[in-house]
Short mmCIF file of C-alpha atoms and ligand atoms in Angstrom, two decimals:
data_model
loop_
_atom_site.label_atom_id
_atom_site.label_comp_id
_atom_site.label_asym_id
_atom_site.label_seq_id
_atom_site.Cartn_x
_atom_site.Cartn_y
_atom_site.Cartn_z
CA MET A 286 -170.40 -60.60 92.64
CA VAL A 287 -171.89 -63.98 93.55
CA ILE A 288 -175.56 -65.01 93.34
CA GLY A 289 -176.62 -67.78 95.74
CA GLY A 290 -175.76 -68.57 99.36
CA GLY A 291 -175.11 -72.32 99.26
CA PRO A 292 -171.64 -73.89 99.54
CA ALA A 293 -170.81 -73.13 95.89
CA GLY A 294 -171.61 -69.43 96.29
CA VAL A 295 -169.95 -69.10 99.69
CA PHE A 296 -166.71 -70.78 98.62
CA ALA A 297 -166.71 -68.78 95.38
CA ALA A 298 -166.98 -65.53 97.34
CA ILE A 299 -164.35 -66.48 99.92
CA GLU A 300 -161.86 -67.69 97.31
CA ALA A 301 -162.42 -64.64 95.07
CA LYS A 302 -161.67 -62.36 98.01
CA ARG A 303 -158.63 -64.42 98.99
CA ARG A 304 -157.27 -64.30 95.45
CA ASP A 305 -157.90 -60.55 95.05
CA PRO A 306 -158.08 -58.88 98.48
CA GLN A 307 -158.58 -55.41 96.93
CA ALA A 308 -161.75 -56.49 95.10
CA ALA A 309 -165.18 -55.77 96.60
CA VAL A 310 -166.89 -59.18 96.74
CA ALA A 311 -170.63 -59.34 97.47
CA LEU A 312 -172.86 -62.39 97.84
CA ILE A 313 -176.56 -62.02 97.06
CA SER A 314 -178.81 -64.53 98.84
CA ASP A 315 -182.58 -64.74 98.81
CA GLU A 316 -182.56 -66.52 102.17
CA PRO A 317 -182.92 -64.48 105.37
CA CYS A 318 -179.77 -65.55 107.19
CA GLU A 319 -176.04 -66.24 107.05
CA PRO A 320 -175.56 -69.17 104.60
CA TYR A 321 -175.84 -72.50 106.39
CA GLU A 322 -175.15 -76.17 105.63
CA ARG A 323 -178.06 -78.18 104.18
CA PRO A 324 -176.97 -81.74 105.11
CA PRO A 325 -178.08 -81.39 108.79
CA LEU A 326 -181.60 -80.35 107.65
CA SER A 327 -182.70 -83.96 107.10
CA LYS A 328 -180.80 -85.24 110.14
CA ALA A 329 -179.89 -83.22 113.28
CA VAL A 330 -182.30 -80.34 112.56
CA LEU A 331 -185.28 -82.74 112.37
CA LEU A 332 -184.10 -84.55 115.49
CA GLY A 333 -183.92 -81.17 117.24
CA THR A 334 -180.26 -81.62 118.17
CA ALA A 335 -178.96 -78.78 115.96
CA SER A 336 -180.12 -75.75 114.04
CA ALA A 337 -178.83 -74.22 110.83
CA ALA A 338 -177.27 -71.41 112.87
CA ASP A 339 -174.92 -74.02 114.38
CA ALA A 340 -173.41 -74.70 110.96
CA PRO A 341 -172.58 -71.46 109.09
CA ILE A 342 -170.78 -72.43 105.88
CA ALA A 343 -168.29 -69.57 106.20
CA GLY A 344 -167.37 -70.50 109.78
CA PRO A 345 -168.16 -68.84 113.11
CA LYS A 346 -167.44 -65.26 111.91
CA GLY A 347 -169.61 -65.71 108.83
CA LEU A 348 -168.88 -64.19 105.43
CA ALA A 349 -168.01 -60.85 107.01
CA GLY A 350 -165.08 -62.57 108.69
CA HIS A 351 -163.68 -63.20 105.19
CA GLY A 352 -164.27 -59.63 104.01
CA VAL A 353 -167.27 -60.62 101.88
CA ILE A 354 -170.39 -58.41 101.85
CA LEU A 355 -173.54 -60.48 102.40
CA GLU A 356 -176.87 -59.22 101.10
CA CYS A 357 -179.57 -61.46 102.60
CA ASN A 358 -183.26 -61.37 101.67
CA THR A 359 -182.25 -60.20 98.22
CA ARG A 360 -183.48 -62.05 95.18
CA CYS A 361 -181.73 -61.49 91.89
CA THR A 362 -184.41 -61.33 89.19
CA ALA A 363 -182.33 -60.62 86.09
CA ILE A 364 -178.83 -60.35 84.72
CA ASP A 365 -178.21 -57.52 82.27
CA ARG A 366 -175.14 -58.85 80.53
CA ALA A 367 -174.70 -55.88 78.19
CA ALA A 368 -174.54 -53.43 81.12
CA GLN A 369 -172.81 -55.96 83.45
CA ASN A 370 -175.50 -55.42 86.09
CA ILE A 371 -177.68 -57.70 88.11
CA VAL A 372 -181.20 -56.58 88.94
CA THR A 373 -182.78 -57.35 92.32
CA ALA A 374 -186.45 -57.91 93.15
CA SER A 375 -186.63 -54.37 94.56
CA GLY A 376 -185.35 -52.99 91.23
CA ARG A 377 -181.81 -52.16 92.34
CA ARG A 378 -179.05 -52.55 89.79
CA LEU A 379 -175.68 -53.78 91.04
CA ALA A 380 -172.66 -53.66 88.76
CA TYR A 381 -170.21 -56.53 88.38
CA ASP A 382 -166.82 -57.03 86.73
CA ALA A 383 -167.17 -60.80 87.05
CA LEU A 384 -170.20 -62.78 88.18
CA VAL A 385 -170.57 -66.27 89.70
CA ILE A 386 -174.01 -67.90 89.48
CA ALA A 387 -174.53 -70.49 92.23
CA THR A 388 -178.31 -70.70 92.43
CA GLY A 389 -178.32 -74.43 93.27
CA SER A 390 -181.37 -76.57 92.68
CA VAL A 391 -185.04 -76.55 93.60
CA VAL A 392 -187.18 -79.48 94.62
CA ARG A 393 -188.93 -81.55 91.97
CA GLN A 394 -192.63 -81.27 92.79
CA ILE A 395 -195.25 -83.95 92.33
CA PRO A 396 -198.37 -82.23 90.91
CA VAL A 397 -200.83 -84.02 93.25
CA LEU A 398 -198.68 -83.01 96.25
CA PRO A 399 -197.88 -79.35 95.60
CA LEU A 400 -195.42 -77.40 97.74
CA GLY A 401 -197.44 -75.42 100.28
CA ALA A 402 -200.38 -77.86 100.51
CA PRO A 403 -201.29 -78.56 104.16
CA HIS A 404 -199.11 -81.29 105.75
CA VAL A 405 -197.17 -81.80 102.53
CA HIS A 406 -193.45 -81.16 102.87
CA TYR A 407 -190.45 -80.81 100.62
CA LEU A 408 -187.03 -80.28 102.14
CA ARG A 409 -184.57 -77.77 100.74
CA THR A 410 -184.22 -74.91 103.21
CA GLU A 411 -183.90 -74.26 106.92
CA ALA A 412 -187.44 -72.83 106.85
CA HIS A 413 -188.77 -76.10 105.35
CA ALA A 414 -186.92 -78.15 107.98
CA GLN A 415 -188.22 -76.10 110.91
CA VAL A 416 -191.87 -76.44 109.81
CA LEU A 417 -191.42 -80.18 109.23
CA ALA A 418 -189.67 -80.64 112.60
CA GLY A 419 -192.63 -78.92 114.28
CA GLU A 420 -195.20 -81.18 112.61
CA LEU A 421 -193.16 -84.31 113.32
CA LYS A 422 -193.63 -83.67 117.05
CA THR A 423 -197.32 -84.59 116.84
CA ALA A 424 -197.40 -86.79 113.71
CA GLN A 425 -198.89 -90.28 113.92
CA HIS A 426 -198.10 -91.57 110.45
CA LEU A 427 -195.58 -90.12 108.02
CA VAL A 428 -195.58 -91.28 104.42
CA VAL A 429 -192.37 -90.54 102.49
CA VAL A 430 -192.66 -90.51 98.72
CA GLY A 431 -189.29 -91.55 97.32
CA GLY A 432 -186.64 -93.91 98.69
CA GLY A 433 -183.66 -91.79 97.68
CA LEU A 434 -181.11 -90.13 99.95
CA ILE A 435 -183.22 -87.31 101.34
CA GLY A 436 -186.43 -89.36 101.62
CA LEU A 437 -184.65 -92.10 103.58
CA GLU A 438 -182.78 -89.67 105.81
CA VAL A 439 -186.09 -88.04 106.74
CA ALA A 440 -187.63 -91.50 107.28
CA ALA A 441 -184.76 -92.45 109.60
CA SER A 442 -185.00 -89.21 111.58
CA ALA A 443 -188.80 -89.55 111.94
CA ALA A 444 -188.50 -93.19 113.04
CA GLU A 445 -185.93 -92.15 115.64
CA LEU A 446 -188.49 -89.64 116.92
CA GLY A 447 -190.99 -92.49 117.33
CA VAL A 448 -193.21 -91.66 114.35
CA LYS A 449 -194.72 -94.50 112.31
CA VAL A 450 -193.14 -94.23 108.84
CA THR A 451 -194.04 -95.73 105.46
CA VAL A 452 -191.85 -95.15 102.40
CA ILE A 453 -193.02 -95.76 98.85
CA GLU A 454 -190.36 -96.18 96.18
CA MET A 455 -191.16 -96.94 92.55
CA LEU A 456 -187.87 -98.68 91.78
CA PRO A 457 -187.20 -102.27 92.88
CA ARG A 458 -184.72 -101.17 95.58
CA VAL A 459 -183.91 -98.11 97.68
CA LEU A 460 -181.05 -95.75 96.75
CA ALA A 461 -180.92 -97.44 93.35
CA ARG A 462 -179.36 -94.38 91.71
CA VAL A 463 -176.42 -94.08 94.13
CA CYS A 464 -175.75 -97.48 95.72
CA ASP A 465 -174.97 -101.03 94.67
CA GLU A 466 -177.48 -103.79 95.48
CA ASP A 467 -175.66 -104.91 98.59
CA THR A 468 -175.62 -101.43 100.15
CA SER A 469 -179.27 -100.87 99.20
CA ALA A 470 -180.13 -104.11 100.99
CA ARG A 471 -178.17 -103.07 104.11
CA VAL A 472 -179.92 -99.71 104.21
CA HIS A 473 -183.32 -101.32 103.67
CA ASP A 474 -182.61 -103.75 106.46
CA ALA A 475 -181.61 -100.96 108.86
CA HIS A 476 -184.94 -99.23 108.16
CA ARG A 477 -186.85 -102.48 108.66
CA ARG A 478 -185.13 -103.04 112.01
CA HIS A 479 -186.25 -99.57 113.10
CA GLY A 480 -189.84 -100.20 112.05
CA VAL A 481 -189.88 -98.26 108.76
CA ASP A 482 -192.18 -99.95 106.26
CA ILE A 483 -190.74 -99.64 102.74
CA HIS A 484 -192.94 -100.50 99.74
CA LEU A 485 -190.74 -101.13 96.70
CA GLY A 486 -191.93 -101.09 93.10
CA THR A 487 -194.72 -98.79 94.28
CA ALA A 488 -195.50 -95.43 92.72
CA LEU A 489 -197.88 -92.72 93.88
CA ALA A 490 -201.10 -92.81 91.84
CA ASP A 491 -203.12 -90.09 93.58
CA ALA A 492 -203.36 -88.04 96.75
CA GLN A 493 -206.46 -86.44 98.21
CA PRO A 494 -206.94 -84.34 101.36
CA GLU A 495 -209.47 -85.88 103.77
CA PRO A 496 -211.98 -83.93 105.93
CA ASP A 497 -210.02 -84.93 109.08
CA ALA A 498 -206.89 -83.16 107.68
CA ARG A 499 -205.19 -86.42 106.80
CA ILE A 500 -204.08 -87.19 103.24
CA ALA A 501 -205.22 -90.34 101.43
CA LEU A 502 -202.41 -91.58 99.22
CA LYS A 503 -203.36 -94.10 96.56
CA THR A 504 -200.47 -96.23 95.35
CA SER A 505 -199.93 -97.95 92.00
CA THR A 506 -200.65 -101.27 93.73
CA GLY A 507 -204.14 -100.05 94.68
CA GLU A 508 -203.38 -99.58 98.37
CA ILE A 509 -204.63 -96.49 100.25
CA LEU A 510 -202.22 -95.05 102.84
CA MET A 511 -203.68 -92.57 105.31
CA ALA A 512 -201.03 -90.06 106.39
CA ASP A 513 -201.20 -87.06 108.65
CA LEU A 514 -197.86 -85.95 107.24
CA VAL A 515 -196.27 -86.45 103.80
CA VAL A 516 -192.67 -85.76 102.77
CA VAL A 517 -191.79 -85.83 99.10
CA GLY A 518 -188.21 -86.74 98.19
CA ALA A 519 -188.51 -86.80 94.43
CA GLY A 520 -185.18 -85.22 93.58
CA ALA A 521 -184.14 -81.75 92.59
CA ILE A 522 -183.85 -79.79 89.37
CA PRO A 523 -181.17 -77.19 88.59
CA ASP A 524 -182.34 -73.62 89.15
CA ASP A 525 -180.98 -72.30 85.88
CA ARG A 526 -183.91 -69.94 85.16
CA LEU A 527 -181.94 -66.75 85.76
CA ALA A 528 -179.11 -67.89 83.49
CA ALA A 529 -181.49 -69.09 80.76
CA ALA A 530 -183.41 -65.79 80.83
CA ALA A 531 -180.07 -63.97 80.42
CA GLY A 532 -179.36 -66.01 77.28
CA LEU A 533 -176.58 -68.13 78.77
CA ARG A 534 -176.22 -71.65 77.42
CA THR A 535 -178.28 -74.07 79.51
CA ASP A 536 -179.10 -77.72 79.03
CA ASN A 537 -180.65 -79.14 82.20
CA GLY A 538 -178.29 -76.83 84.10
CA ILE A 539 -175.94 -74.00 83.18
CA VAL A 540 -173.30 -75.36 80.82
CA VAL A 541 -169.74 -74.46 81.88
CA ASP A 542 -166.30 -75.49 80.72
CA ALA A 543 -163.56 -77.03 82.86
CA HIS A 544 -162.75 -73.55 84.22
CA CYS A 545 -166.37 -72.96 85.31
CA VAL A 546 -166.87 -70.36 82.56
CA THR A 547 -170.37 -70.08 81.06
CA SER A 548 -171.08 -69.05 77.47
CA ASP A 549 -170.34 -65.47 78.64
CA PRO A 550 -166.63 -65.11 79.59
CA LYS A 551 -167.49 -62.65 82.38
CA ILE A 552 -169.89 -65.10 84.02
CA PHE A 553 -168.91 -68.24 85.94
CA ALA A 554 -171.17 -70.85 87.54
CA ALA A 555 -170.75 -73.69 90.03
CA GLY A 556 -172.51 -76.27 92.19
CA ASP A 557 -175.83 -78.07 91.78
CA VAL A 558 -176.89 -75.68 89.01
CA VAL A 559 -174.18 -76.53 86.47
CA ARG A 560 -173.40 -79.17 83.90
CA PHE A 561 -169.67 -79.46 83.49
CA PRO A 562 -167.27 -81.69 81.54
CA GLY A 563 -166.87 -85.05 83.28
CA PRO A 564 -164.85 -88.06 82.09
CA HIS A 565 -167.69 -89.16 79.76
CA GLY A 566 -169.28 -85.86 78.71
CA LEU A 567 -171.29 -83.21 80.53
CA VAL A 568 -172.43 -84.16 84.03
CA ARG A 569 -174.37 -82.58 86.85
CA ARG A 570 -173.80 -83.38 90.51
CA GLU A 571 -175.83 -82.64 93.59
CA ASP A 572 -173.52 -83.06 96.51
CA TRP A 573 -171.89 -80.86 99.04
CA ARG A 574 -168.23 -81.53 98.27
CA HIS A 575 -168.70 -80.87 94.56
CA ALA A 576 -170.47 -77.59 95.30
CA GLN A 577 -167.72 -76.49 97.67
CA ASP A 578 -164.79 -77.45 95.43
CA GLN A 579 -166.27 -76.18 92.18
CA GLY A 580 -167.41 -72.97 93.85
CA ALA A 581 -163.85 -72.34 95.02
CA VAL A 582 -162.51 -72.78 91.47
CA ALA A 583 -165.23 -70.52 89.99
CA GLY A 584 -164.45 -67.82 92.58
CA ARG A 585 -160.69 -67.92 91.98
CA ASN A 586 -161.18 -67.79 88.22
CA ALA A 587 -163.65 -64.90 88.50
CA ALA A 588 -160.85 -63.07 90.35
CA GLY A 589 -158.34 -63.71 87.59
CA ALA A 590 -156.99 -67.26 88.07
CA ASN A 591 -157.20 -69.94 85.40
CA ASP A 592 -157.73 -73.08 87.50
CA GLU A 593 -159.31 -76.25 86.18
CA TYR A 594 -162.01 -78.02 88.18
CA ARG A 595 -161.14 -81.67 88.56
CA SER A 596 -162.22 -82.77 91.99
CA VAL A 597 -162.96 -86.46 92.65
CA PRO A 598 -166.75 -86.66 93.16
CA SER A 599 -168.14 -87.93 96.46
CA PHE A 600 -171.30 -88.04 98.57
CA TRP A 601 -172.32 -89.19 102.01
CA SER A 602 -175.51 -90.09 103.81
CA GLU A 603 -176.32 -90.85 107.44
CA GLN A 604 -179.20 -93.16 108.34
CA PHE A 605 -179.52 -94.76 111.78
CA ASP A 606 -176.12 -96.29 112.53
CA LEU A 607 -175.05 -96.34 108.86
CA TYR A 608 -172.64 -93.80 107.43
CA ILE A 609 -172.61 -94.34 103.67
CA GLN A 610 -170.01 -92.70 101.42
CA GLY A 611 -169.28 -92.89 97.73
CA VAL A 612 -166.08 -91.58 96.16
CA GLY A 613 -164.98 -91.56 92.52
CA SER A 614 -166.94 -92.10 89.31
CA PRO A 615 -168.55 -95.53 88.79
CA PRO A 616 -167.28 -96.87 85.44
CA ALA A 617 -169.88 -98.07 82.94
CA LYS A 618 -168.19 -101.50 82.99
CA PRO A 619 -165.69 -102.05 85.81
CA ASP A 620 -162.86 -104.48 85.02
CA ARG A 621 -163.05 -105.84 88.54
CA LYS A 622 -165.08 -105.54 91.73
CA VAL A 623 -163.43 -106.02 95.11
CA ARG A 624 -165.02 -106.10 98.56
CA ARG A 625 -163.10 -105.22 101.71
CA LYS A 626 -164.73 -106.15 105.03
CA GLY A 627 -163.56 -104.13 107.99
CA ALA A 628 -164.32 -104.43 111.68
CA GLY A 629 -167.99 -104.66 112.72
CA THR A 630 -170.30 -103.23 110.05
CA SER A 631 -167.50 -101.48 108.18
CA GLN A 632 -167.22 -102.42 104.51
CA ILE A 633 -166.04 -100.96 101.19
CA SER A 634 -166.92 -102.13 97.67
CA PHE A 635 -164.40 -101.09 95.04
CA GLU A 636 -164.81 -100.86 91.27
CA LEU A 637 -161.52 -100.98 89.38
CA THR A 638 -160.53 -99.93 85.89
CA GLY A 639 -157.30 -101.78 85.17
CA PRO A 640 -155.21 -101.51 88.36
CA TYR A 641 -156.84 -98.21 89.42
CA ILE A 642 -159.73 -97.62 91.80
CA ALA A 643 -162.46 -95.85 89.83
CA TYR A 644 -165.15 -95.87 92.51
CA ALA A 645 -165.61 -96.98 96.10
CA LEU A 646 -168.78 -97.23 98.15
CA GLY A 647 -168.24 -97.50 101.88
CA THR A 648 -170.42 -98.19 104.89
CA ASN A 649 -169.11 -97.07 108.29
CA ALA A 650 -165.62 -96.72 106.83
CA GLN A 651 -165.03 -92.97 107.15
CA ARG A 652 -161.29 -93.06 107.77
CA ASP A 653 -160.58 -95.56 104.98
CA ILE A 654 -162.71 -93.63 102.49
CA GLY A 655 -160.49 -90.59 103.08
CA THR A 656 -157.49 -92.73 102.10
CA VAL A 657 -159.34 -94.10 99.07
CA ARG A 658 -159.99 -90.55 97.88
CA ARG A 659 -156.24 -89.90 97.91
CA LEU A 660 -155.58 -93.17 96.04
CA ILE A 661 -158.01 -92.08 93.34
CA GLU A 662 -156.70 -88.50 93.21
CA ARG A 663 -153.10 -89.68 92.88
CA ARG A 664 -154.07 -92.48 90.50
CA ILE A 665 -152.12 -95.11 92.40
CA ALA A 666 -152.25 -98.68 91.05
CA VAL A 667 -153.45 -101.26 93.59
CA ASP A 668 -153.25 -105.02 93.90
CA PRO A 669 -156.86 -106.29 94.11
CA ALA A 670 -156.00 -109.14 96.49
CA ALA A 671 -154.24 -106.75 98.88
CA LEU A 672 -157.13 -104.30 98.59
CA ALA A 673 -159.54 -106.99 99.77
CA ASP A 674 -157.33 -107.89 102.74
CA PRO A 675 -158.41 -105.86 105.81
CA THR A 676 -155.16 -106.69 107.61
CA ILE A 677 -153.28 -104.49 105.11
CA PRO A 678 -153.91 -100.82 105.97
CA LEU A 679 -155.03 -98.85 102.91
CA ALA A 680 -152.46 -96.19 103.80
CA GLU A 681 -149.79 -98.73 102.72
CA PHE A 682 -150.84 -98.20 99.10
CA LEU A 683 -150.11 -94.49 99.43
CA LYS A 684 -146.45 -95.25 100.13
CA VAL A 685 -145.95 -96.52 96.60
CA LYS A 686 -143.93 -94.16 94.41
CA THR A 687 -146.01 -92.77 91.54
C1 LIG B 64 -181.98 -81.74 103.10
C2 LIG B 64 -180.68 -81.91 102.35
C3 LIG B 64 -179.72 -82.81 102.81
C4 LIG B 64 -178.53 -82.99 102.11
N1 LIG B 64 -177.62 -83.87 102.59
C5 LIG B 64 -176.45 -84.06 101.92
C6 LIG B 64 -175.47 -84.96 102.40
O1 LIG B 64 -175.66 -85.63 103.44
N2 LIG B 64 -174.31 -85.10 101.69
C7 LIG B 64 -174.07 -84.40 100.54
O2 LIG B 64 -173.00 -84.58 99.92
N3 LIG B 64 -174.99 -83.54 100.05
C8 LIG B 64 -176.17 -83.34 100.71
N4 LIG B 64 -177.10 -82.47 100.23
C9 LIG B 64 -176.83 -81.78 98.95
C10 LIG B 64 -176.03 -80.49 99.13
O3 LIG B 64 -176.49 -79.76 100.24
C11 LIG B 64 -176.16 -79.68 97.86
O4 LIG B 64 -175.55 -80.40 96.81
C12 LIG B 64 -175.50 -78.32 98.00
O5 LIG B 64 -176.17 -77.54 98.96
C13 LIG B 64 -175.51 -77.58 96.67
O6 LIG B 64 -174.88 -76.38 96.86
P1 LIG B 64 -175.11 -75.14 95.87
O7 LIG B 64 -174.34 -74.00 96.47
O8 LIG B 64 -174.84 -75.52 94.48
O9 LIG B 64 -176.69 -74.80 95.94
P2 LIG B 64 -177.68 -74.59 97.14
O10 LIG B 64 -177.16 -75.13 98.42
O11 LIG B 64 -179.00 -75.03 96.64
O12 LIG B 64 -177.72 -73.00 97.31
C14 LIG B 64 -178.28 -72.15 96.34
C15 LIG B 64 -178.70 -70.87 97.03
O13 LIG B 64 -179.02 -69.88 96.06
C16 LIG B 64 -180.20 -69.20 96.42
N5 LIG B 64 -180.78 -68.61 95.23
C17 LIG B 64 -181.33 -69.26 94.17
N6 LIG B 64 -181.75 -68.38 93.24
C18 LIG B 64 -181.44 -67.14 93.73
C19 LIG B 64 -181.64 -65.81 93.23
N7 LIG B 64 -182.22 -65.60 92.04
N8 LIG B 64 -181.24 -64.76 93.99
C20 LIG B 64 -180.63 -64.97 95.20
N9 LIG B 64 -180.43 -66.21 95.71
C21 LIG B 64 -180.82 -67.28 94.98
C22 LIG B 64 -181.03 -70.33 97.04
O14 LIG B 64 -182.09 -69.86 97.84
C23 LIG B 64 -179.95 -71.04 97.87
O15 LIG B 64 -179.78 -70.39 99.10
C24 LIG B 64 -178.30 -82.26 100.91
C25 LIG B 64 -179.27 -81.37 100.43
C26 LIG B 64 -180.44 -81.19 101.13
C27 LIG B 64 -181.48 -80.21 100.61
#
């Protein structure tokens, strides 16, 4: 049994069924549809060029095509560990032999801009994206609170639709939590070129609805921004409520071991909702690849395997003509930083620990980043000078015997 229809839950269910074809595998999702990919929600879905139905996580035949039973519109409200049952909102009890919790994360709300207030948007689900896409069609001025990945992707999409966009970000640069200064500056510049006005070092002080249906946003610098549409991108928090209520160990997320096992050996967890052992202690990640890979391990282990989760972390973001990707774990103190300039706007910044790539941040370097991932996975030593030389294909490093 799997709770949650994001990539972690879907891959857990598919892999559990693949590992044990005789087992009945069911996925419980509180959303109304076949599980879909979230990354297009802030991009193609807002631009109106795709819908969630175009991107089912389980592929064109859905979960049924993998022999997994999907229960949509079904919220799990409790886990009865003693009886090995889950309880649904309608009071049904469903028995499990092994359970995977993949409840993901929920948006972090700003109290003065509550979810559900008129013209205030948070973006997590297809339903959120469709309502926002509708309002963007007539919006004059969008204010985005938060210059992180989702806030900036929404800003880029809105600007491409011709909406005037202002972003307020309290830190001194955009994407400060995920990018180096150079990449932040490139992203900021792309937004500036497309007319997005970004106010750095600026927090939200207050927000009040106006009689004309606009919202007056007061910033920490004393400025008043009048918006007819507000999007809050203030991050997400792990949805570990179900697990905590069931007495599982939680600590800003469900705590699991390297095999995705929670404090109950019959219960596994994966994706945005977990904290798992990383190279420097427990970590939590909120990205698609992690959710997919960890979900797959949790599912296999729930079906009897004993796999360890050790995927190389990565993320991506698309804004205007920039495709930004990070792969690896940034070291606290890299021994060396190397920059590799490719053709046009393509570039990768590497952080090395000894002769090994620990982390790479690329812009418009999709193919090379795939090779970098393999270099990190195989722990191949590299020569920094050669790494910086764009005339030497990165694939050459893979030919070295390990
Ligand atoms: C707008 C947006 C854009 C993104 N873009 C990118 C990107 O470009 N690149 C990238 O790497 N990552 C991106 N991400 C992040 C990525 O989508 C998430 O990390 C990933 O979806 C996490 O997967 P998950 O399965 O752990 O959880 P989720 O995808 O959050 O899925 C959890 C599911 O569980 C359901 N659920 C929760 N509680 C219950 C319950 N009690 N009963 C039943 N169902 C329940 C939820 O409704 C949800 O459907 C984006 C996220 C968003 C929101």
